[in-house]
Coordinates of C-alpha atoms in Angstrom, one line a residue:
M1 CA -0.2 0.0 0.1
S2 CA 1.3 3.3 -0.9
V3 CA 2.3 6.0 1.7
A4 CA -0.4 8.6 0.4
K5 CA -2.9 5.8 0.8
L6 CA -1.8 5.3 4.5
R7 CA -1.9 8.9 5.2
E8 CA -5.4 9.5 3.9
L9 CA -6.7 6.7 6.1
L10 CA -5.4 8.8 9.0
E11 CA -7.4 11.6 8.0
L12 CA -10.6 9.7 7.0
K13 CA -13.9 10.7 9.4
V14 CA -15.7 7.3 9.9
V15 CA -19.1 7.4 11.0
V16 CA -20.0 3.8 12.4
V17 CA -24.1 3.4 12.3
H18 CA -24.2 0.4 14.7
P19 CA -25.7 -0.4 18.2
P20 CA -23.3 0.1 21.2
D21 CA -22.7 -3.6 21.5
E22 CA -19.7 -5.5 21.4
E23 CA -19.3 -5.7 17.7
G24 CA -19.8 -2.1 17.5
A25 CA -17.2 -1.5 20.0
A26 CA -14.6 -3.8 18.3
L27 CA -15.2 -2.0 15.0
I28 CA -14.8 1.4 16.5
G29 CA -11.7 0.1 18.4
H30 CA -10.3 -1.2 15.1
M31 CA -10.9 1.8 12.9
R32 CA -9.3 4.2 15.7
R33 CA -6.2 1.7 15.7
I34 CA -6.1 2.2 11.7
G35 CA -5.9 5.8 12.7
C36 CA -9.4 7.0 11.5
L37 CA -11.3 9.7 13.4
V38 CA -14.3 7.5 14.4
S39 CA -17.7 8.5 15.8
S40 CA -20.7 6.3 16.2
V41 CA -24.3 6.7 16.4
W42 CA -27.5 4.7 17.4
P43 CA -30.5 4.4 16.5
M44 CA -30.5 5.1 13.2
P45 CA -30.0 9.2 12.7
T46 CA -32.4 11.1 10.5
A47 CA -29.6 12.8 8.9
P48 CA -25.9 12.2 8.7
A49 CA -23.0 14.1 10.5
N50 CA -21.1 16.6 8.6
N51 CA -17.9 16.0 6.6
T52 CA -18.6 12.3 7.0
D53 CA -15.7 10.5 4.6
V54 CA -16.6 6.7 5.4
L55 CA -19.9 5.7 6.7
F56 CA -20.3 1.9 8.2
L57 CA -24.1 1.2 8.0
L58 CA -26.0 -1.7 9.7
I59 CA -28.2 -3.3 7.2
D60 CA -31.4 -4.5 9.3
G61 CA -34.6 -5.4 7.6
E62 CA -36.4 -3.7 10.8
E63 CA -34.9 -0.5 10.2
R64 CA -35.5 -0.5 6.5
A65 CA -37.5 2.9 6.7
A66 CA -35.2 4.7 9.0
T67 CA -32.1 3.4 6.6
T68 CA -33.7 4.5 3.4
A69 CA -34.7 8.2 4.8
F70 CA -31.2 8.4 6.3
L71 CA -29.4 7.5 2.8
K72 CA -31.9 10.1 1.1
A73 CA -30.4 12.6 3.6
L74 CA -26.9 11.9 2.6
P75 CA -25.0 15.0 0.9
Q76 CA -23.6 14.8 -2.5
P77 CA -21.0 13.5 -3.3
R78 CA -21.9 10.7 -0.8
P79 CA -19.5 9.3 1.9
T80 CA -18.2 6.0 0.9
V81 CA -20.6 3.4 2.5
I82 CA -19.6 0.0 3.7
A83 CA -22.6 -2.0 4.6
I84 CA -22.6 -4.6 7.8
V85 CA -24.8 -7.4 7.5
N86 CA -26.3 -10.2 9.7
Y87 CA -28.0 -12.2 6.9
E88 CA -27.5 -12.5 3.0
D89 CA -31.4 -12.9 2.3
P90 CA -32.9 -11.4 -0.9
G91 CA -34.3 -8.4 1.5
T92 CA -30.8 -7.5 2.9
L93 CA -29.2 -7.7 -0.4
Q94 CA -31.9 -5.4 -1.9
M95 CA -31.0 -2.9 1.1
V96 CA -27.2 -3.0 0.2
L97 CA -27.8 -2.5 -3.2
E98 CA -30.1 0.3 -2.6
S99 CA -27.4 2.1 -0.3
G100 CA -24.9 2.4 -2.6
A101 CA -22.6 0.4 -0.6
L102 CA -19.0 0.0 -2.1
A103 CA -18.1 -2.8 0.4
V104 CA -20.0 -5.5 2.5
V105 CA -18.9 -6.6 6.2
Q106 CA -20.2 -9.9 7.3
K107 CA -21.3 -10.2 11.0
P108 CA -20.0 -11.4 13.2
I109 CA -17.5 -8.4 12.7
K110 CA -13.8 -9.5 12.5
P111 CA -10.7 -7.3 12.6
L112 CA -9.2 -9.3 9.7
G113 CA -9.9 -7.9 6.3
L114 CA -11.5 -4.5 7.6
L115 CA -8.3 -2.6 6.5
A116 CA -8.6 -4.1 3.0
T117 CA -12.2 -3.8 3.0
L118 CA -11.9 -0.1 3.9
V119 CA -8.9 0.5 1.4
T120 CA -11.0 -0.8 -1.5
A121 CA -14.1 0.7 -0.7
R122 CA -12.3 4.1 -0.5
S123 CA -10.4 3.3 -4.0
L124 CA -13.6 2.5 -5.4
W125 CA -15.2 5.5 -4.1
T126 CA -12.2 7.7 -5.5
E127 CA -12.5 6.4 -8.8
R128 CA -16.1 6.8 -8.9
Q129 CA -15.8 10.6 -8.1
A130 CA -13.2 10.9 -10.7
L131 CA -15.4 9.4 -13.2
A132 CA -18.1 11.4 -12.4
K133 CA -16.1 14.6 -12.6
E134 CA -14.8 13.5 -16.2
N135 CA -18.6 12.9 -17.1
R136 CA -19.8 16.3 -16.0
K137 CA -16.8 17.7 -17.9
L138 CA -17.6 16.1 -21.2
R139 CA -21.5 16.9 -20.7
R140 CA -20.3 20.5 -20.6
K141 CA -18.2 20.2 -23.6
I142 CA -21.1 18.5 -25.6
L143 CA -23.3 21.3 -24.5
S144 CA -20.8 24.0 -25.2
D145 CA -20.1 22.4 -28.8
Q146 CA -23.9 22.3 -29.3
T147 CA -24.3 25.9 -28.3
I148 CA -21.4 26.9 -30.7
S149 CA -22.7 24.9 -33.5
R150 CA -25.9 26.5 -33.2
A151 CA -24.7 30.0 -33.1
K152 CA -22.3 29.0 -36.2
T153 CA -25.5 28.1 -38.1
I154 CA -27.4 31.1 -37.1
L155 CA -24.4 33.2 -38.4
M156 CA -24.1 31.1 -41.7
V157 CA -27.6 31.9 -42.6
T158 CA -27.8 35.5 -41.5
R159 CA -24.4 36.7 -42.6
Q160 CA -23.9 34.2 -45.3
L161 CA -20.4 33.0 -43.9
D162 CA -19.0 29.5 -44.4
E163 CA -18.7 27.3 -41.1
A164 CA -15.0 28.4 -40.7
A165 CA -15.7 32.1 -41.0
A166 CA -18.6 31.7 -38.7
Y167 CA -16.5 29.9 -36.1
Q168 CA -13.6 32.3 -36.5
T169 CA -16.2 35.3 -35.9
I170 CA -17.5 33.8 -32.6
R171 CA -13.9 33.0 -31.5
E172 CA -12.6 36.7 -32.4
Q173 CA -15.8 38.0 -30.2
A174 CA -14.9 35.8 -27.4
M175 CA -11.0 36.8 -27.5
A176 CA -11.9 40.5 -27.7
K177 CA -14.3 40.3 -24.7
R178 CA -12.2 37.9 -22.7
V179 CA -15.1 35.5 -22.1
P180 CA -15.4 31.8 -22.8
M181 CA -16.9 31.1 -26.7
D182 CA -20.1 29.5 -25.5
D183 CA -21.0 33.0 -23.9
I184 CA -20.7 34.5 -27.3
A185 CA -22.7 31.8 -28.7
N186 CA -25.2 32.2 -26.2
S187 CA -25.6 35.9 -27.0
I188 CA -25.8 35.1 -30.7
I189 CA -28.6 32.5 -30.2
H190 CA -30.4 35.0 -27.8
M191 CA -30.3 37.6 -30.1
E192 CA -31.8 35.5 -33.0
S193 CA -34.6 34.2 -30.8
L194 CA -35.3 38.0 -29.9
L195 CA -35.5 39.2 -33.6
K196 CA -37.7 36.3 -34.2
S197 CA -40.3 37.2 -31.5
S198 CA -40.4 40.7 -32.3
A199 CA -40.9 39.8 -36.2

């Protein structure tokens, strides 16, 4: 494991949603030995603690409504969720899937494997965040390209320009005003819609 990953563990704020019994205490103790900043809560809270990085969440069919409400209250991006399960029945597995858990810890909780589970879940969470960021970036790029394309079409029709000249016009205006090209493209689209509505 890299030094950076180990350092990250020392800074993680872990919340354990589990009854204050022997297993809950053992889990909390092990997370503290790893170096995480740990707090625990039970019964199921209505809202999460602020700045939670990792959430160990007991999945219990009797707490389904409270668990669902709690999960809906999680901020975006959600913390790394690690489910704690007693059983592997269909209802429990459905709740695990609905929770968005990136890992599962089986009861009785044993220290062996908890570090690997934590590191794996956190790595998956980091990868998901990077993919989500890249996805947002690509969506913005596609929207920007569509906006610029629409503005180019307007300029090509209204000013009888070819595509390259229309693009160059948008680019030059953006550079002159020191704004993104989509701002100029949006202005062109807006002006065209105003002209259409007043005609």
